[in-house]
Coordinates of C-alpha atoms and ligand atoms in Angstrom, one line a residue:
M1 CA 23.0 -78.8 167.9
E2 CA 24.9 -77.1 165.1
V3 CA 25.8 -78.9 161.8
K4 CA 28.8 -78.1 159.6
Q5 CA 29.1 -79.2 155.9
L6 CA 32.7 -80.2 155.5
N7 CA 33.5 -79.9 151.8
F8 CA 37.0 -78.6 151.8
N9 CA 37.6 -80.0 148.3
R10 CA 41.3 -79.6 148.6
H11 CA 44.1 -82.1 147.9
S12 CA 47.0 -81.1 150.1
I13 CA 47.8 -79.4 153.4
Q14 CA 50.8 -77.0 153.3
G15 CA 52.3 -74.3 155.5
T16 CA 53.4 -73.3 159.0
I17 CA 51.1 -73.0 162.0
K18 CA 51.4 -72.3 165.7
V19 CA 48.6 -74.2 167.5
P20 CA 47.0 -72.7 170.7
G21 CA 48.4 -73.2 174.1
D22 CA 48.5 -76.5 175.9
K23 CA 45.2 -77.2 177.7
S24 CA 46.7 -79.3 180.6
I25 CA 49.3 -76.6 181.3
S26 CA 46.8 -73.7 181.0
H27 CA 44.5 -75.2 183.6
R28 CA 47.4 -75.8 186.0
A29 CA 48.8 -72.3 185.5
I30 CA 45.5 -70.8 186.7
M31 CA 45.3 -73.2 189.6
F32 CA 48.9 -72.7 190.7
G33 CA 48.6 -69.0 190.3
A34 CA 45.5 -69.0 192.5
I35 CA 47.1 -70.9 195.4
S36 CA 50.4 -69.0 195.2
S37 CA 51.3 -65.7 196.8
G38 CA 52.0 -62.8 194.4
K39 CA 51.5 -62.1 190.8
T40 CA 51.4 -64.9 188.1
I41 CA 51.5 -64.0 184.4
V42 CA 50.3 -66.7 182.0
R43 CA 51.4 -66.2 178.4
N44 CA 49.9 -68.1 175.5
F45 CA 47.0 -69.3 177.7
L46 CA 44.5 -71.4 175.9
F47 CA 41.2 -69.5 175.5
G48 CA 39.2 -72.7 175.1
A49 CA 35.9 -73.4 177.0
D50 CA 37.6 -75.9 179.5
C51 CA 40.3 -73.4 180.6
L52 CA 37.7 -70.6 180.8
S53 CA 35.7 -72.9 183.2
T54 CA 38.8 -73.1 185.4
I55 CA 39.2 -69.3 185.4
S56 CA 35.5 -68.9 186.3
C57 CA 35.7 -71.4 189.2
F58 CA 38.7 -69.7 190.7
R59 CA 37.1 -66.3 190.4
K60 CA 34.1 -67.7 192.3
L61 CA 36.7 -68.8 194.9
G62 CA 37.6 -65.2 195.4
V63 CA 40.8 -65.1 193.3
N64 CA 41.5 -61.9 191.3
I65 CA 42.2 -63.1 187.7
I66 CA 42.2 -60.6 184.9
Q67 CA 42.9 -60.7 181.2
E68 CA 45.4 -58.2 179.8
D69 CA 45.6 -58.5 176.0
N70 CA 46.5 -62.1 175.4
E71 CA 47.8 -62.8 178.8
I72 CA 46.1 -63.9 182.0
V73 CA 47.3 -62.2 185.2
I74 CA 46.5 -63.8 188.6
Y75 CA 46.9 -62.0 191.9
G76 CA 47.2 -64.9 194.3
E77 CA 47.0 -64.6 198.0
G78 CA 48.2 -68.1 198.9
W79 CA 46.0 -71.0 200.0
S80 CA 44.1 -68.8 202.4
G81 CA 43.2 -66.4 199.6
L82 CA 40.6 -69.0 198.5
K83 CA 37.2 -68.2 200.0
E84 CA 33.9 -70.1 200.3
P85 CA 32.1 -69.6 196.9
A86 CA 28.6 -68.1 197.1
S87 CA 27.3 -70.3 194.2
V88 CA 28.1 -73.6 192.6
L89 CA 31.4 -74.1 190.8
D90 CA 30.6 -75.1 187.3
V91 CA 33.4 -77.0 185.5
G92 CA 31.5 -77.3 182.2
N93 CA 32.9 -80.2 180.2
S94 CA 36.3 -80.3 181.9
G95 CA 37.5 -83.4 183.7
T96 CA 40.8 -81.8 184.5
T97 CA 39.1 -78.8 186.3
T98 CA 36.9 -81.2 188.3
R99 CA 39.6 -83.6 189.5
L100 CA 42.4 -81.1 190.2
M101 CA 40.1 -78.6 191.9
L102 CA 38.8 -81.3 194.2
G103 CA 42.3 -81.8 195.4
I104 CA 42.6 -78.1 196.2
L105 CA 39.1 -77.8 197.8
A106 CA 39.5 -80.9 200.0
G107 CA 41.9 -79.0 202.3
R108 CA 40.3 -75.6 202.3
P109 CA 38.1 -74.8 205.4
F110 CA 34.8 -74.1 203.6
H111 CA 31.9 -75.7 201.8
S112 CA 31.6 -75.9 198.0
V113 CA 29.6 -77.7 195.4
V114 CA 31.0 -78.8 192.0
I115 CA 28.8 -79.3 189.0
G116 CA 29.4 -79.9 185.3
D117 CA 27.6 -80.7 182.0
D118 CA 26.0 -84.0 181.1
S119 CA 29.3 -85.6 180.0
I120 CA 31.0 -84.7 183.3
A121 CA 28.1 -86.2 185.2
K122 CA 29.0 -89.6 183.7
R123 CA 32.7 -89.4 184.4
P124 CA 33.9 -91.4 187.5
M125 CA 35.1 -89.3 190.4
N126 CA 35.7 -92.2 192.9
R127 CA 39.3 -92.4 191.6
V128 CA 40.0 -89.1 193.4
V129 CA 37.2 -89.1 196.0
L130 CA 38.3 -92.4 197.6
P131 CA 42.0 -91.4 198.2
L132 CA 41.0 -87.9 199.2
R133 CA 38.7 -89.4 201.9
Q134 CA 41.6 -91.5 203.1
M135 CA 43.4 -88.2 203.6
G136 CA 40.5 -86.9 205.7
A137 CA 38.4 -85.1 203.1
K138 CA 34.6 -84.9 203.6
I139 CA 33.0 -85.4 200.1
N140 CA 29.5 -86.3 199.1
G141 CA 27.9 -86.7 195.7
R142 CA 25.7 -88.9 193.6
E143 CA 26.3 -92.6 194.0
N144 CA 28.4 -92.1 197.1
G145 CA 30.5 -89.4 195.6
N146 CA 31.3 -91.0 192.3
Y147 CA 29.4 -88.5 190.2
T148 CA 28.7 -84.8 190.1
P149 CA 27.1 -82.8 191.6
I150 CA 29.7 -83.2 194.4
A151 CA 29.7 -81.3 197.7
I152 CA 32.9 -80.8 199.7
Q153 CA 33.4 -79.6 203.2
G154 CA 37.1 -78.9 203.4
S155 CA 39.1 -80.1 206.4
P156 CA 42.6 -80.7 207.7
L157 CA 44.3 -83.4 205.6
T158 CA 46.7 -86.1 206.5
S159 CA 49.4 -87.4 204.1
I160 CA 49.1 -90.8 202.4
T161 CA 51.1 -93.2 200.3
Y162 CA 48.9 -94.1 197.4
E163 CA 49.4 -96.5 194.6
L164 CA 47.4 -95.4 191.6
P165 CA 45.0 -98.1 190.3
V166 CA 45.0 -96.5 186.9
A167 CA 47.6 -94.4 185.1
S168 CA 46.0 -91.0 185.4
A169 CA 47.7 -87.6 185.5
Q170 CA 44.5 -86.1 186.9
V171 CA 44.4 -88.4 189.9
K172 CA 48.1 -87.9 190.5
S173 CA 47.8 -84.1 190.3
C174 CA 44.7 -84.0 192.5
L175 CA 46.5 -85.9 195.2
L176 CA 49.7 -83.8 194.9
L177 CA 47.6 -80.7 195.3
A178 CA 45.9 -82.2 198.4
G179 CA 49.4 -83.4 199.6
L180 CA 50.8 -79.8 199.4
Q181 CA 48.2 -78.8 202.1
A182 CA 48.5 -82.0 204.3
N183 CA 50.5 -82.8 207.4
G184 CA 53.5 -84.9 206.5
E185 CA 54.8 -86.4 203.2
T186 CA 52.4 -87.6 200.5
T187 CA 53.8 -90.2 198.1
I188 CA 52.1 -91.3 194.8
I189 CA 53.1 -94.4 193.0
E190 CA 52.3 -94.6 189.3
P191 CA 51.8 -97.8 187.3
A192 CA 53.1 -96.0 184.2
A193 CA 54.4 -92.5 183.6
T194 CA 51.7 -90.0 182.9
R195 CA 52.0 -86.3 182.0
D196 CA 54.1 -84.6 184.6
H197 CA 53.0 -80.9 184.2
T198 CA 51.9 -80.7 187.8
E199 CA 55.3 -81.9 189.1
K200 CA 57.1 -79.4 186.9
M201 CA 54.7 -76.6 188.0
I202 CA 55.3 -77.3 191.7
Q203 CA 59.0 -76.7 191.1
H204 CA 58.3 -73.7 188.8
F205 CA 56.3 -72.0 191.6
G206 CA 59.1 -72.6 194.1
G207 CA 57.8 -75.7 195.8
E208 CA 59.7 -78.9 196.6
I209 CA 59.0 -82.3 195.1
S210 CA 60.9 -85.5 195.0
I211 CA 60.7 -87.8 192.0
R212 CA 62.3 -91.3 192.2
N213 CA 61.4 -93.5 189.2
N214 CA 57.6 -94.0 189.5
Q215 CA 57.3 -92.5 193.0
I216 CA 56.5 -88.8 193.5
S217 CA 56.5 -87.2 197.0
V218 CA 55.6 -83.8 198.3
Q219 CA 55.9 -82.4 201.8
G220 CA 52.7 -80.8 203.2
N221 CA 52.2 -77.2 204.3
Q222 CA 54.1 -75.8 201.4
Q223 CA 53.6 -72.1 200.3
L224 CA 54.2 -71.3 196.6
T225 CA 55.2 -68.1 194.9
G226 CA 53.7 -66.5 191.8
T227 CA 55.7 -66.5 188.6
V228 CA 55.6 -66.3 184.8
V229 CA 54.3 -69.3 182.9
D230 CA 55.0 -69.6 179.1
V231 CA 52.4 -72.2 177.9
P232 CA 53.8 -74.2 174.9
G233 CA 51.6 -75.1 172.0
D234 CA 49.4 -78.1 172.7
I235 CA 50.8 -81.3 171.1
S236 CA 47.3 -82.8 171.4
S237 CA 46.0 -80.1 169.0
A238 CA 49.1 -80.3 166.8
A239 CA 48.4 -84.0 166.4
F240 CA 45.4 -83.3 164.0
F241 CA 47.7 -81.3 161.6
M242 CA 50.5 -83.9 161.9
V243 CA 48.1 -86.7 160.8
A244 CA 46.5 -84.5 158.1
A245 CA 49.9 -83.9 156.5
A246 CA 50.9 -87.6 156.8
I247 CA 47.7 -88.9 155.1
M248 CA 47.1 -86.2 152.4
G249 CA 49.1 -86.2 149.1
N250 CA 51.7 -83.6 148.3
S251 CA 51.7 -82.2 151.9
E252 CA 54.1 -80.6 154.4
V253 CA 53.1 -78.9 157.6
K254 CA 55.5 -77.2 160.0
L255 CA 54.2 -76.9 163.6
E256 CA 56.1 -74.3 165.6
N257 CA 56.4 -73.9 169.4
V258 CA 54.8 -77.3 170.3
G259 CA 55.3 -78.7 173.8
L260 CA 57.6 -81.7 173.5
N261 CA 57.4 -83.0 177.1
P262 CA 58.4 -86.7 176.8
T263 CA 55.3 -87.7 178.8
R264 CA 53.2 -86.3 175.9
T265 CA 55.1 -87.3 172.7
G266 CA 53.7 -90.8 172.1
I267 CA 52.1 -89.5 168.9
I268 CA 55.6 -88.8 167.5
D269 CA 56.7 -92.3 168.4
V270 CA 53.7 -93.8 166.6
L271 CA 54.2 -91.7 163.5
I272 CA 57.9 -92.8 163.4
K273 CA 57.0 -96.5 164.0
M274 CA 54.4 -96.3 161.2
G275 CA 57.1 -95.0 158.8
A276 CA 56.0 -91.4 158.6
D277 CA 58.2 -88.6 157.1
I278 CA 58.6 -86.5 160.3
S279 CA 61.4 -84.3 161.7
I280 CA 61.7 -82.6 165.1
E281 CA 63.8 -79.6 166.0
M282 CA 64.1 -78.7 169.7
N283 CA 64.1 -75.0 170.7
K284 CA 67.3 -74.3 172.6
D285 CA 65.8 -71.4 174.6
A286 CA 62.6 -73.1 175.8
S287 CA 61.6 -72.5 179.4
Y288 CA 60.8 -75.2 182.0
E289 CA 58.8 -77.3 179.5
P290 CA 60.6 -78.6 176.4
V291 CA 59.4 -77.0 173.1
G292 CA 60.2 -77.5 169.5
T293 CA 59.2 -77.5 165.8
I294 CA 57.6 -80.6 164.2
T295 CA 57.5 -81.0 160.4
V296 CA 55.4 -83.8 158.9
R297 CA 55.2 -84.6 155.2
T298 CA 53.0 -87.0 153.0
S299 CA 53.9 -90.5 154.2
I300 CA 53.6 -94.2 153.3
L301 CA 52.4 -95.8 156.5
K302 CA 52.3 -99.3 157.9
G303 CA 50.1 -100.8 160.7
I304 CA 51.6 -101.3 164.1
E305 CA 50.7 -102.3 167.7
I306 CA 50.1 -99.5 170.2
S307 CA 50.0 -100.7 173.9
G308 CA 51.5 -100.7 177.4
D309 CA 53.4 -97.7 178.7
L310 CA 53.0 -95.9 175.4
I311 CA 49.2 -95.5 176.0
P312 CA 49.3 -92.8 178.8
R313 CA 51.8 -90.8 176.5
L314 CA 49.2 -90.6 173.7
I315 CA 45.9 -91.2 175.4
D316 CA 44.1 -88.1 174.0
E317 CA 45.6 -88.7 170.5
L318 CA 44.1 -92.2 170.0
P319 CA 41.0 -90.9 168.1
I320 CA 43.2 -89.2 165.5
I321 CA 45.7 -92.2 165.6
A322 CA 42.7 -94.4 164.7
L323 CA 42.1 -92.3 161.6
L324 CA 45.9 -92.5 160.8
A325 CA 45.7 -96.3 161.0
T326 CA 42.9 -96.4 158.4
Q327 CA 45.5 -95.0 155.9
A328 CA 48.2 -97.4 156.9
E329 CA 48.8 -100.7 155.1
G330 CA 48.0 -103.7 157.3
T331 CA 46.6 -104.0 160.8
T332 CA 47.0 -101.6 163.7
I333 CA 46.1 -103.0 167.1
I334 CA 45.4 -100.6 170.0
K335 CA 45.5 -102.4 173.4
N336 CA 45.5 -101.4 177.1
A337 CA 43.5 -98.3 176.4
E338 CA 40.3 -99.0 178.5
E339 CA 40.7 -95.5 179.9
L340 CA 39.2 -94.2 176.6
K341 CA 35.8 -95.4 177.8
V342 CA 35.7 -92.7 180.6
K343 CA 36.6 -89.6 178.6
E344 CA 34.2 -86.9 177.3
T345 CA 32.6 -89.9 175.4
N346 CA 33.3 -93.6 175.4
R347 CA 36.1 -92.9 172.8
I348 CA 36.4 -96.6 171.8
D349 CA 32.8 -96.7 170.7
A350 CA 32.6 -93.2 169.4
V351 CA 35.7 -93.6 167.1
A352 CA 34.6 -97.0 165.9
R353 CA 31.1 -95.9 165.2
E354 CA 31.8 -92.6 163.5
L355 CA 34.7 -93.7 161.4
S356 CA 32.9 -96.9 160.3
Q357 CA 30.1 -94.5 159.0
L358 CA 32.7 -93.1 156.6
G359 CA 33.8 -96.6 155.5
A360 CA 36.7 -97.4 157.8
N361 CA 37.4 -101.0 158.9
I362 CA 37.5 -100.7 162.7
V363 CA 36.6 -103.3 165.3
P364 CA 36.1 -102.0 168.8
T365 CA 37.5 -104.3 171.6
E366 CA 37.3 -104.3 175.4
D367 CA 40.5 -102.2 175.7
G368 CA 41.1 -100.6 172.4
M369 CA 40.4 -101.3 168.7
I370 CA 41.7 -103.2 165.7
I371 CA 42.0 -101.1 162.5
T372 CA 42.7 -102.6 159.1
G373 CA 43.9 -100.4 156.3
K374 CA 44.3 -99.0 153.9
T375 CA 40.7 -98.0 153.3
T376 CA 39.1 -95.4 151.0
L377 CA 36.8 -93.3 153.0
H378 CA 33.5 -92.1 151.5
G379 CA 31.3 -89.3 152.7
G380 CA 28.3 -89.3 155.1
T381 CA 26.8 -87.8 158.2
V382 CA 28.8 -88.1 161.4
S383 CA 28.8 -86.5 164.8
S384 CA 31.3 -85.3 167.3
L385 CA 28.9 -86.7 169.9
G386 CA 29.8 -83.6 171.9
D387 CA 33.5 -84.6 172.2
H388 CA 36.0 -82.1 170.9
R389 CA 38.6 -84.7 169.9
I390 CA 36.1 -86.7 168.0
G391 CA 34.9 -83.6 166.2
M392 CA 38.4 -82.5 165.1
M393 CA 39.3 -86.1 164.1
L394 CA 36.2 -86.2 161.8
G395 CA 37.2 -82.8 160.4
V396 CA 40.6 -84.3 159.4
A397 CA 38.9 -87.4 158.1
S398 CA 36.7 -85.3 155.8
L399 CA 39.8 -84.1 154.0
I400 CA 40.4 -87.6 152.5
C401 CA 36.7 -88.5 152.0
K402 CA 35.6 -89.0 148.4
E403 CA 32.2 -87.3 149.0
K404 CA 31.1 -84.5 151.3
V405 CA 30.8 -85.0 155.1
I406 CA 28.2 -83.5 157.3
L407 CA 29.5 -83.0 160.9
E408 CA 26.9 -82.7 163.6
D409 CA 27.7 -81.0 166.9
Y410 CA 30.9 -79.5 165.4
E411 CA 31.0 -76.7 168.0
A412 CA 32.3 -79.2 170.6
V413 CA 35.8 -78.2 169.3
E414 CA 35.5 -75.0 171.4
V415 CA 36.5 -77.0 174.4
S416 CA 40.2 -77.2 173.3
Y417 CA 40.6 -75.4 170.0
P418 CA 37.9 -72.8 169.2
N419 CA 39.5 -71.8 165.8
F420 CA 40.3 -75.3 164.6
F421 CA 38.3 -75.3 161.4
E422 CA 39.5 -71.8 160.4
D423 CA 43.2 -72.8 161.0
L424 CA 42.7 -76.0 159.0
Q425 CA 41.0 -74.2 156.1
A426 CA 43.9 -71.7 156.0
L427 CA 46.5 -74.6 155.4
L428 CA 44.5 -76.4 152.6
K429 CA 45.7 -76.0 149.1
Ligands
LIG1 O1 40.0 -82.5 181.1 P1 39.5 -83.7 180.4 O2 38.1 -83.5 180.0 O3 39.6 -85.0 181.1 O4 40.3 -83.8 179.0 C1 41.0 -84.8 178.3 C2 41.0 -84.4 176.8 O5 40.9 -85.2 175.9 O6 41.3 -83.2 176.6 C3 40.4 -86.2 178.5 F1 39.3 -86.4 178.0 O7 42.4 -84.9 178.7 C4 42.9 -85.3 179.9 C5 43.8 -86.6 179.7 O8 43.1 -87.6 179.1 C6 43.8 -84.2 180.5 C7 44.7 -84.7 181.5 C8 45.4 -83.7 182.4 O9 45.4 -82.5 182.0 O10 45.9 -84.1 183.5 C9 45.0 -86.0 181.7 C10 44.4 -87.1 181.0 O11 43.4 -87.7 181.8 P2 43.7 -88.8 182.8 O12 42.3 -89.3 183.3 O13 44.4 -89.9 182.1 O14 44.4 -88.3 183.9

């Protein structure tokens, strides 16, 4: 375990930054390139550990994927270009790789085994395994297929209509990828809108998809064609700088080329509702995903309630929103966010425990947390607990702590933002 002493000793954050490419879109670009026919070029790919795990898995599945300067080039040979892997497919720490890849493997005529790290081994896979079995997939794993290692014997799939029991883009995407290979029309019904990058990518790679309110349908036996994917900057990474600028004095940060897909912009809604000084400018020439520039300045914030349909639109930002709430006057209540318990860590417990160590007033609840502000944070020893988003949140927290902060397990940030601490340091004044 590596330890970092965070003693930035700076008073403001100022400047312009382009955060790395979006993690969700980078994963999907590799997967769609791999199942399509022809060449796919991925620009602004995120070279984080999770997306590198996706590349490694698809190389083991026989796909020719090369890096040319900062671009990834995939020479896809369609669905049948995927071949039985000679060794296990290791997803590392990546839930997205696990769940989406299972949707692809379920319909391929070969055997494969998926493993991951200790965190992945605790994340529930029944949410995809059960509906995939309904489609005809043959899947085994620990605790009847709920946990990795998971073994799959691919087989012909039949379409289903499936109402998602939880709002999850990973489950939706897994079933759409299986549905693209099935016989007939597969329909997914969402309880609340989740990130729609898979739907957009199906269209971008020349596939057909129908979206009516909360119902998404794909016909089976579709062949896709390789294309160019421009990955926008990751709003989930940008969120750390947005919050740093809002809570530090005399600050202004401009974030360029950030993905502004409405299914991901809940953090912006929260900042506005809390009274933050924020402005957004959309890029006119963005490609198939909306992109723009976000500017955030030092803000006077007030506590709010965050719940309902907003939750899936900011699920990964809740750790940094919790820190934001410690600097808002009054109470912030986060509800309906029980999904936080099954992320890289139990993020309700992790956020409450680590921020309380620094003096925050946070009460964990069954489905969220209650945060009372505004509190002065002191220093102390905290840990990412191996969770990249907890590590980056604590890095931002250290900027407003009165004493020094020791961060254990800081290298977890490599999962989604390998240069996070360097980029943060460069903006501090
Ligand atoms: O890939 P992984 O580990 O699941 O990553 C996380 C993250 O914080 O980066 C969640 F822990 O993001 C998920 C997100 O929470 C990425 C994702 C996607 O790309 O489809 C969807 C969300 O998960 P879910 O379970 O709500 O579908």
